[in-house]
Coordinates of C-alpha atoms and ligand atoms in Angstrom, one line a residue:
M1 CA -9.4 61.9 -2.2
L2 CA -6.0 60.8 -3.2
L3 CA -7.3 57.5 -4.4
L4 CA -9.9 59.3 -6.5
I5 CA -7.2 61.4 -8.1
L6 CA -5.1 58.3 -8.8
G7 CA -8.0 56.6 -10.2
V8 CA -8.8 59.3 -12.6
R9 CA -5.2 59.5 -13.7
E10 CA -5.1 55.8 -14.3
V11 CA -8.2 55.8 -16.4
Y12 CA -6.7 58.6 -18.4
L13 CA -3.4 56.8 -18.9
F14 CA -5.2 53.6 -19.9
N15 CA -7.2 55.4 -22.5
R16 CA -4.1 57.0 -23.9
L17 CA -2.4 53.7 -24.1
K18 CA -5.4 52.1 -25.7
W19 CA -6.4 54.7 -28.2
N20 CA -3.3 56.6 -28.9
E21 CA -0.3 54.6 -28.2
P22 CA 2.7 56.8 -27.9
N23 CA 6.0 55.4 -29.1
Y24 CA 8.4 56.3 -26.4
P25 CA 11.0 53.5 -26.1
T26 CA 10.2 52.0 -22.6
L27 CA 6.6 51.5 -23.5
K28 CA 7.5 49.8 -26.8
M29 CA 9.9 47.3 -25.1
L30 CA 7.7 46.4 -22.2
L31 CA 4.2 46.7 -23.4
L32 CA 4.9 46.0 -27.2
D33 CA 2.6 47.5 -29.8
A34 CA -0.9 46.5 -30.5
E35 CA -0.1 44.7 -33.7
Q36 CA 2.7 42.7 -32.2
R37 CA 0.6 41.8 -29.2
D38 CA -2.1 40.6 -31.5
S39 CA 0.1 38.2 -33.4
L40 CA 2.0 37.0 -30.3
W41 CA -1.1 36.2 -28.3
K42 CA -2.2 33.9 -31.2
E43 CA 1.2 32.3 -31.3
V44 CA 1.3 31.7 -27.5
I45 CA -2.2 30.3 -27.6
N46 CA -1.4 28.0 -30.5
T47 CA 1.8 26.8 -28.8
I48 CA -0.1 26.0 -25.6
E49 CA -3.0 24.3 -27.4
S50 CA -0.7 22.2 -29.6
Y51 CA 1.3 21.1 -26.5
I52 CA -1.9 20.0 -24.7
S53 CA -3.3 18.2 -27.7
Q54 CA -0.2 16.6 -28.9
I55 CA 1.8 15.8 -25.8
S56 CA 1.3 12.1 -26.0
H57 CA 3.2 11.9 -29.3
Q58 CA 6.2 13.5 -27.7
R59 CA 9.0 11.7 -25.9
V60 CA 8.4 11.7 -22.1
S61 CA 11.9 12.9 -21.2
P62 CA 14.4 14.6 -23.4
L63 CA 17.6 13.2 -24.8
I64 CA 20.0 15.0 -22.5
D65 CA 23.1 16.4 -24.0
T66 CA 24.5 18.7 -21.4
D67 CA 26.9 20.5 -23.7
K68 CA 24.2 21.1 -26.2
I69 CA 21.8 22.4 -23.6
K70 CA 24.5 24.7 -22.2
S71 CA 25.4 26.0 -25.6
I72 CA 21.7 26.7 -26.4
I73 CA 21.3 28.7 -23.3
T74 CA 24.5 30.7 -23.6
S75 CA 23.5 31.6 -27.1
V76 CA 21.2 34.2 -25.4
N77 CA 23.1 37.4 -24.8
F78 CA 21.4 40.2 -23.1
D79 CA 23.7 42.7 -24.7
N80 CA 21.9 42.2 -27.9
E81 CA 18.2 42.3 -27.7
I82 CA 16.1 39.9 -29.8
S83 CA 12.6 40.3 -31.2
P84 CA 9.6 39.2 -29.0
K85 CA 8.8 36.5 -31.5
S86 CA 12.2 34.9 -31.5
A87 CA 12.3 35.1 -27.7
I88 CA 9.0 33.3 -27.4
D89 CA 10.0 30.8 -30.1
F90 CA 13.3 30.1 -28.2
V91 CA 11.4 29.4 -24.9
A92 CA 8.6 27.4 -26.5
D93 CA 11.2 25.2 -28.3
G94 CA 13.3 24.7 -25.1
L95 CA 10.2 23.8 -23.0
L96 CA 9.0 21.4 -25.6
N97 CA 12.3 19.6 -26.2
L98 CA 14.3 20.0 -23.0
Q99 CA 12.1 18.9 -20.1
V100 CA 10.5 15.9 -18.6
H101 CA 6.8 16.1 -19.6
S102 CA 4.8 15.4 -16.5
S103 CA 1.7 16.2 -18.6
H104 CA 2.4 13.0 -20.6
P105 CA 0.1 10.1 -19.8
M106 CA 3.1 7.8 -19.6
Y107 CA 4.7 9.9 -16.8
F108 CA 4.6 7.7 -13.7
G109 CA 6.7 9.9 -11.5
L110 CA 6.7 12.2 -8.6
F111 CA 3.6 14.1 -7.8
N112 CA 3.7 16.5 -10.7
P113 CA 0.4 16.9 -12.4
A114 CA -0.8 17.6 -15.9
P115 CA -2.2 21.1 -15.3
S116 CA -5.9 21.6 -15.6
T117 CA -6.9 23.9 -18.5
M118 CA -8.9 26.2 -16.2
G119 CA -5.7 26.4 -14.1
I120 CA -3.7 27.5 -17.1
Y121 CA -6.3 30.3 -17.9
A122 CA -6.1 31.3 -14.2
D123 CA -2.3 31.7 -14.2
A124 CA -2.5 33.8 -17.4
L125 CA -5.2 36.1 -15.9
V126 CA -3.3 36.4 -12.7
A127 CA -0.2 37.5 -14.6
A128 CA -2.1 40.0 -16.6
F129 CA -4.1 41.6 -13.8
N130 CA -1.3 41.1 -11.3
P131 CA -3.4 41.4 -8.2
Q132 CA -1.5 42.1 -4.9
L133 CA -2.9 39.9 -2.2
A134 CA -0.8 41.2 0.7
S135 CA -3.6 43.3 2.0
W136 CA -7.4 43.0 1.8
S137 CA -7.9 46.6 0.8
H138 CA -5.9 46.2 -2.4
N139 CA -7.7 43.2 -3.6
P140 CA -10.8 42.3 -1.6
F141 CA -12.2 40.1 -4.3
A142 CA -9.1 37.9 -4.6
V143 CA -8.5 37.7 -0.9
E144 CA -12.1 36.7 -0.3
I145 CA -11.8 34.0 -3.0
E146 CA -8.8 32.5 -1.2
L147 CA -10.5 32.7 2.1
L148 CA -13.5 30.9 0.7
L149 CA -11.2 28.1 -0.7
I150 CA -9.4 27.9 2.6
R151 CA -12.6 27.5 4.6
S152 CA -14.0 25.0 2.0
F153 CA -11.0 22.8 2.2
A154 CA -10.8 23.1 6.0
A155 CA -14.4 21.9 6.1
R156 CA -13.6 19.0 3.8
F157 CA -10.9 17.8 6.2
G158 CA -13.4 18.0 9.1
F159 CA -12.4 21.3 10.6
D160 CA -14.9 23.8 11.8
E161 CA -15.4 26.0 8.8
K162 CA -16.1 29.1 10.8
K163 CA -13.1 28.8 13.1
S164 CA -10.4 27.6 10.7
C165 CA -7.9 29.7 8.8
G166 CA -4.9 29.2 6.6
T167 CA -2.9 30.5 3.8
F168 CA -1.9 29.6 0.2
C169 CA 1.7 29.2 -0.3
S170 CA 4.4 28.0 -2.8
G171 CA 3.8 24.3 -1.9
G172 CA 4.0 21.6 0.8
A173 CA 7.5 22.6 1.9
E174 CA 6.4 26.1 2.7
A175 CA 3.2 24.8 4.3
N176 CA 5.3 22.4 6.5
H177 CA 7.6 25.2 7.4
T178 CA 4.6 27.4 8.4
A179 CA 3.4 24.5 10.5
L180 CA 6.6 24.4 12.4
I181 CA 6.4 28.1 13.1
A182 CA 2.8 27.8 14.3
A183 CA 3.7 24.9 16.6
L184 CA 6.6 26.8 18.0
V185 CA 4.6 29.9 18.7
N186 CA 1.8 27.8 20.2
K187 CA 4.2 26.1 22.6
F188 CA 6.4 29.0 23.4
P189 CA 4.3 32.1 23.2
K190 CA 7.2 34.4 24.0
I191 CA 9.5 33.1 21.2
N192 CA 8.8 35.9 18.8
E193 CA 10.3 38.5 21.1
K194 CA 12.8 36.4 23.0
G195 CA 14.1 33.9 20.5
L196 CA 15.1 30.3 20.9
R197 CA 17.9 31.2 23.4
S198 CA 15.4 32.1 26.0
L199 CA 14.0 28.6 26.2
K200 CA 15.1 26.5 29.1
K201 CA 14.4 23.2 27.4
H202 CA 15.5 22.1 24.0
P203 CA 12.6 22.0 21.6
V204 CA 12.1 18.8 19.7
F205 CA 9.5 17.5 17.2
Y206 CA 8.7 14.0 15.7
V207 CA 8.4 12.8 12.2
S208 CA 8.6 9.4 10.7
E209 CA 11.7 8.4 8.9
Q210 CA 9.6 8.2 5.7
S211 CA 8.4 11.9 6.2
H212 CA 9.2 14.6 3.8
H213 CA 12.6 16.1 4.1
S214 CA 11.2 19.7 4.0
F215 CA 10.8 19.3 7.8
V216 CA 14.6 19.0 8.2
K217 CA 15.0 22.2 6.2
A218 CA 12.3 23.9 8.1
A219 CA 14.1 23.0 11.4
R220 CA 17.2 24.5 10.1
F221 CA 15.5 27.7 8.9
C222 CA 13.9 28.1 12.3
G223 CA 17.3 27.8 14.0
L224 CA 16.5 24.5 15.6
G225 CA 18.9 22.5 13.6
D226 CA 18.8 18.8 12.7
V227 CA 19.2 17.8 16.3
S228 CA 15.6 18.9 17.0
V229 CA 14.2 16.5 14.5
R230 CA 13.3 13.1 15.9
E231 CA 13.0 10.6 13.1
I232 CA 10.7 7.7 14.4
K233 CA 11.1 4.3 12.8
T234 CA 8.4 2.9 10.6
D235 CA 6.6 -0.4 10.6
E236 CA 6.4 -3.0 7.9
N237 CA 4.0 -0.8 6.0
Y238 CA 6.3 2.2 6.2
C239 CA 4.0 3.9 8.6
L240 CA 5.2 5.7 11.7
N241 CA 5.6 3.3 14.6
V242 CA 3.3 4.7 17.2
N243 CA 4.9 2.7 20.1
D244 CA 8.3 4.1 19.2
L245 CA 6.8 7.6 19.2
E246 CA 5.5 7.2 22.7
M247 CA 8.8 5.9 23.9
Q248 CA 10.8 8.6 22.3
I249 CA 8.6 11.3 23.8
E250 CA 9.0 9.7 27.2
R251 CA 12.8 9.7 26.8
D252 CA 12.9 13.3 25.7
L253 CA 10.7 14.5 28.6
K254 CA 13.1 12.9 31.0
K255 CA 16.1 14.5 29.2
D256 CA 14.8 18.1 29.6
C257 CA 13.6 18.4 26.0
A258 CA 10.4 20.2 25.2
P259 CA 8.4 18.2 22.6
F260 CA 6.2 20.7 20.6
M261 CA 5.0 19.0 17.5
V262 CA 4.3 15.6 16.0
V263 CA 3.9 15.1 12.3
A264 CA 1.7 12.4 10.7
T265 CA 2.1 11.8 7.0
A266 CA -0.9 11.1 5.0
G267 CA 0.6 9.6 1.8
T268 CA 4.4 9.5 1.9
T269 CA 6.3 10.5 -1.1
N270 CA 8.2 7.2 -1.3
S271 CA 5.4 4.7 -1.0
G272 CA 2.1 6.4 -0.3
A273 CA 2.0 5.1 3.3
I274 CA -0.6 6.7 5.5
D275 CA 0.3 7.0 9.2
D276 CA -2.4 6.1 11.8
I277 CA -3.5 9.7 12.3
E278 CA -6.1 8.7 14.9
K279 CA -3.6 7.0 17.2
I280 CA -1.0 9.8 16.7
A281 CA -3.7 12.3 17.6
E282 CA -4.4 10.5 20.8
I283 CA -0.8 10.7 21.8
S284 CA -0.4 14.3 20.8
S285 CA -3.5 15.4 22.6
K286 CA -2.5 13.4 25.8
R287 CA 0.9 15.2 25.7
K288 CA -0.5 18.5 24.5
I289 CA 1.7 18.6 21.5
W290 CA 0.7 20.2 18.2
L291 CA -0.3 17.6 15.6
H292 CA 0.5 18.5 12.0
T293 CA -0.6 16.2 9.2
D294 CA 1.4 16.4 6.0
A295 CA -1.2 15.5 3.4
A296 CA 0.5 17.2 0.5
W297 CA -0.5 14.6 -2.0
G298 CA -2.6 12.0 -0.2
G299 CA -5.0 14.6 1.3
A300 CA -7.0 14.5 -2.0
A301 CA -8.3 11.1 -0.8
I302 CA -10.6 13.1 1.5
L303 CA -12.8 13.9 -1.6
V304 CA -13.6 10.3 -2.2
P305 CA -16.0 8.7 0.3
E306 CA -14.5 5.2 0.1
L307 CA -11.0 6.5 0.7
Q308 CA -11.9 8.9 3.6
P309 CA -11.5 6.1 6.3
F310 CA -7.8 5.9 5.5
L311 CA -7.5 9.5 6.7
R312 CA -9.5 8.9 9.9
G313 CA -8.3 11.3 12.6
I314 CA -7.1 14.0 10.3
E315 CA -9.8 16.3 11.6
R316 CA -8.0 16.2 15.0
S317 CA -4.9 17.7 13.4
D318 CA -4.0 21.2 14.6
S319 CA -2.8 22.0 11.1
I320 CA -2.7 20.3 7.7
S321 CA -0.5 20.8 4.5
F322 CA -2.2 20.1 1.3
D323 CA -1.0 20.7 -2.3
A324 CA -3.5 21.6 -4.9
H325 CA -0.7 21.4 -7.5
K326 CA -0.4 17.7 -6.9
W327 CA -3.5 15.6 -7.0
L328 CA -5.9 18.5 -7.9
S329 CA -3.9 19.0 -11.0
V330 CA -3.5 22.7 -11.0
P331 CA -0.3 24.3 -12.3
M332 CA 2.6 24.3 -9.9
G333 CA 2.9 26.7 -7.0
A334 CA -0.4 26.0 -5.1
G335 CA 0.3 24.8 -1.5
I336 CA -2.3 25.3 1.2
F337 CA -1.7 25.5 4.9
L338 CA -4.7 24.9 7.0
T339 CA -5.2 25.2 10.8
R340 CA -8.1 25.0 13.2
H341 CA -6.6 27.7 15.4
P342 CA -7.9 30.9 13.9
D343 CA -5.4 33.2 15.6
I344 CA -2.2 31.2 15.4
L345 CA -0.9 32.6 12.1
N346 CA -1.6 36.1 13.2
R347 CA 0.3 35.4 16.5
A348 CA 3.2 34.2 14.5
C349 CA 3.3 36.7 11.7
R350 CA 1.8 39.9 13.0
I351 CA 4.0 43.0 12.5
S352 CA 3.3 46.6 12.2
T353 CA 4.5 48.9 9.5
A354 CA 4.0 52.5 8.7
Y355 CA 4.1 52.0 4.9
M356 CA 1.4 49.3 4.4
P357 CA -2.2 50.3 3.9
K358 CA -4.3 50.6 7.0
E359 CA -5.1 47.2 8.4
S360 CA -8.2 45.8 6.8
G361 CA -9.5 44.3 10.0
E362 CA -11.7 47.3 10.6
F363 CA -13.6 46.5 7.3
G364 CA -13.9 42.9 8.4
G365 CA -11.1 42.1 6.0
Y366 CA -8.1 39.9 6.3
D367 CA -4.5 40.9 5.5
F368 CA -2.4 38.0 4.3
H369 CA 0.9 39.9 5.0
L370 CA -0.1 39.7 8.7
N371 CA -1.0 36.0 8.5
S372 CA 1.7 34.3 6.5
M373 CA 5.4 34.2 5.5
Q374 CA 4.8 36.0 2.2
W375 CA 4.5 39.7 1.8
S376 CA 3.8 40.5 -1.9
R377 CA 1.4 37.7 -2.9
R378 CA 0.4 36.2 -6.2
F379 CA -3.2 35.2 -6.5
I380 CA -2.3 31.5 -6.2
G381 CA -5.9 30.5 -5.3
L382 CA -7.4 31.4 -8.6
K383 CA -6.1 28.3 -10.3
V384 CA -7.8 26.3 -7.6
F385 CA -10.9 28.3 -7.7
L386 CA -11.4 28.1 -11.5
S387 CA -10.6 24.4 -11.6
L388 CA -12.8 23.6 -8.7
A389 CA -15.7 25.8 -9.8
V390 CA -15.8 24.0 -13.2
A391 CA -15.1 20.4 -12.1
G392 CA -16.9 20.7 -8.8
W393 CA -16.2 18.4 -5.8
V394 CA -17.9 15.7 -7.8
G395 CA -15.6 16.1 -10.7
Y396 CA -12.5 15.8 -8.4
E397 CA -14.1 12.9 -6.6
K398 CA -14.3 11.1 -10.0
T399 CA -10.9 11.9 -11.3
I400 CA -9.2 10.9 -8.0
R401 CA -11.2 7.6 -7.9
Y402 CA -10.3 7.0 -11.5
Q403 CA -6.6 7.4 -10.8
T404 CA -6.8 5.2 -7.8
E405 CA -8.4 2.5 -10.0
M406 CA -5.5 3.0 -12.4
G407 CA -3.1 2.4 -9.6
N408 CA -4.9 -0.9 -8.7
Y409 CA -4.8 -1.9 -12.3
L410 CA -1.0 -1.3 -12.4
R411 CA -0.6 -3.5 -9.3
Q412 CA -2.6 -6.2 -11.0
E413 CA -0.7 -6.1 -14.2
L414 CA 2.7 -6.0 -12.5
E415 CA 1.8 -9.0 -10.4
K416 CA 0.5 -11.0 -13.5
N417 CA 3.9 -10.3 -15.0
D418 CA 6.1 -11.6 -12.1
W419 CA 6.8 -8.3 -10.5
E420 CA 6.5 -8.2 -6.7
I421 CA 4.7 -5.4 -5.0
V422 CA 6.4 -4.3 -1.8
N423 CA 4.2 -1.5 -0.5
K424 CA 0.7 -1.4 0.8
T425 CA -1.4 1.7 0.2
P426 CA -4.9 2.5 -1.2
L427 CA -3.3 5.3 -3.1
P428 CA -1.9 4.9 -6.7
I429 CA 1.8 4.6 -5.9
V430 CA 3.3 1.2 -6.6
C431 CA 6.7 0.1 -5.4
F432 CA 7.9 -3.2 -6.9
R433 CA 10.8 -5.4 -7.9
D434 CA 11.5 -8.5 -9.9
A435 CA 9.7 -11.4 -8.3
K436 CA 11.4 -14.2 -9.8
N437 CA 15.0 -13.7 -9.4
S438 CA 16.0 -12.1 -6.0
R439 CA 19.6 -11.8 -7.2
L440 CA 18.2 -9.4 -9.7
G441 CA 16.4 -7.4 -7.0
D442 CA 19.7 -5.6 -6.2
K443 CA 20.3 -1.9 -6.4
E444 CA 22.2 -1.9 -9.7
F445 CA 19.5 -3.9 -11.5
I446 CA 16.7 -1.7 -10.2
E447 CA 18.5 1.5 -11.1
K448 CA 19.3 0.1 -14.5
I449 CA 15.7 -0.7 -15.3
A450 CA 14.6 2.8 -14.2
D451 CA 17.3 4.4 -16.3
E452 CA 16.4 2.4 -19.3
V453 CA 12.7 3.3 -19.0
V454 CA 13.6 6.9 -18.9
A455 CA 16.1 6.6 -21.7
S456 CA 13.6 4.9 -23.9
G457 CA 11.5 8.2 -23.9
E458 CA 8.4 6.0 -23.7
A459 CA 7.7 6.4 -20.1
W460 CA 9.1 7.8 -16.8
I461 CA 9.4 5.9 -13.6
S462 CA 12.0 6.1 -10.8
A463 CA 14.1 4.0 -8.4
T464 CA 14.0 4.5 -4.7
R465 CA 14.9 2.9 -1.4
L466 CA 12.3 2.1 1.4
S467 CA 13.3 2.2 5.0
N468 CA 14.9 -1.2 5.2
A469 CA 17.1 0.1 2.3
T470 CA 15.4 -2.2 -0.2
P471 CA 15.9 -0.8 -3.7
V472 CA 12.7 -0.8 -5.5
L473 CA 11.1 0.6 -8.6
R474 CA 8.4 3.3 -8.1
A475 CA 5.6 4.1 -10.4
C476 CA 2.8 6.6 -9.4
V477 CA -0.3 7.5 -11.4
T478 CA -0.2 11.3 -11.2
N479 CA -1.9 12.1 -14.4
F480 CA -5.7 12.3 -15.1
R481 CA -5.0 11.2 -18.7
T482 CA -3.3 7.9 -17.9
Q483 CA -5.4 5.0 -19.1
R484 CA -5.3 1.3 -19.0
C485 CA -3.6 1.0 -22.4
N486 CA -0.8 3.4 -21.0
I487 CA -0.4 1.0 -18.0
R488 CA -0.1 -2.1 -20.2
Q489 CA 2.4 -0.2 -22.3
L490 CA 4.5 0.5 -19.2
V491 CA 4.4 -3.1 -18.0
G492 CA 5.2 -4.3 -21.5
L493 CA 8.3 -2.0 -21.5
L494 CA 9.4 -3.1 -18.1
N495 CA 9.1 -6.8 -19.2
K496 CA 11.2 -6.1 -22.3
I497 CA 13.9 -4.2 -20.4
R498 CA 14.1 -7.0 -17.8
R499 CA 14.4 -9.7 -20.4
N500 CA 17.2 -7.8 -22.2
L501 CA 19.1 -7.3 -18.9
Q502 CA 18.7 -11.0 -18.0
N503 CA 19.9 -12.0 -21.4
Q504 CA 23.0 -9.8 -20.9
T505 CA 23.8 -11.3 -17.5
N506 CA 23.3 -14.9 -18.5
Ligands
PLP601 C1 5.4 17.0 -2.3 C2 5.4 16.8 -0.8 C3 6.0 17.8 -0.1 C4 6.7 19.1 -0.6 O1 5.7 19.8 -1.3 P1 6.1 20.9 -2.4 O2 4.9 21.3 -3.0 O3 7.0 20.1 -3.3 O4 6.9 22.0 -1.7 C5 5.9 17.6 1.3 N1 5.3 16.5 1.8 C6 4.8 15.5 1.1 C7 4.3 14.4 1.8 C8 4.9 15.6 -0.3 O5 4.4 14.7 -1.0

């Protein structure tokens, strides 16, 4: 009954707003008037469209003048309001001129994508309709779409579609944090009530030294501290050394520690290394330890038949992190946590409140606030849904294969031009250094090259260190728009910078 009354009231209000807009001040400031909205929509759309169509004529990274940036920002003063048009112009200008453009085909950086156009529409629609996904009853349509996606991705990774569950989250870091919580609750069922201090043994978990640092943060947030993180050495391909893992578990068991999770990485951030998930799964199942696979970026390889063998064993994971905002090219903020234990999230997150709508379970629904870290929830899944619905699995298979080919082409071109490739991966991350002159392989030289590439505005790459502390250059094909000509341009630029630096030192 109450709902019915509210409904009628809202329809009434909506009609008033639409047909007879009153002009009391709050409304004018927050809703703006119809005429303004009309012209601002057009401006926003034109800004977005010209960004998309002209990005490749832009510098990849801005010329950074810290003082100038600070003075631009402090020119805004919230004591004096500005017009909506000048506010939008201010932001559009800042975003165009003062950021690294990961949408640029010459961006060979970290795993930041050029966003799919369907994903941009999705984020705009989500902002406007502002669905609340905390409980099923508020938004059954949106919740069911996310559940459909979760089951579909779970099935792709080889989980039983009917028995798996998961949640959308901000990204891989939150998904990894969620994995840690799930693994803890799984191993220590009483931990929610009794806390860590009730444990007789010290909980420890295992990652490779090339794993993502979000696990260290997650250990801190869970009150485990850095001492609980066992960093296992990697082999010559920067993959977790499975023998070392076994030995470390043995040692810990003897020392009164309680191993509760092991992490396999499918595509490390540094070099795209894929751990031997199958072997790690054998150890974890023998020891009854939760296996989490961090496939934030590399997981997309599961969509390409010829790349699937590299992820063999991933279906044996207890949970998986996967980021749609990396290789699936949706706008940022689209992590996915997947698990084949349908009740584990609920066991970790269940709580009862007086103020939330009645649990939706009785309608066959699913309440995300009882199954995830988040409470109020944005409809993250829509950008994945719209992109996937339009591209299809086949479309994604093609684009991932294409980018993989671009990675191979980059390796070829680099080798042809006397650069030495130092990592081994089927994924399009290339770590390299100057092949000819080992003296020039040093840290300073490598960093100088990366700095000069960035400063040129022509491309973006980075410098990193692999586990034996070798400084290397790192270039990753992250963009579905990157073509062979872009790769030749990058290698040409690298050659030019190397030549100049060599001339300077001679
Ligand atoms: C990017 C990445 C993360 C972190 O994910 P965010 O989406 O940045 O939070 C974790 N693990 C791996 C392997 C990654 O590549």
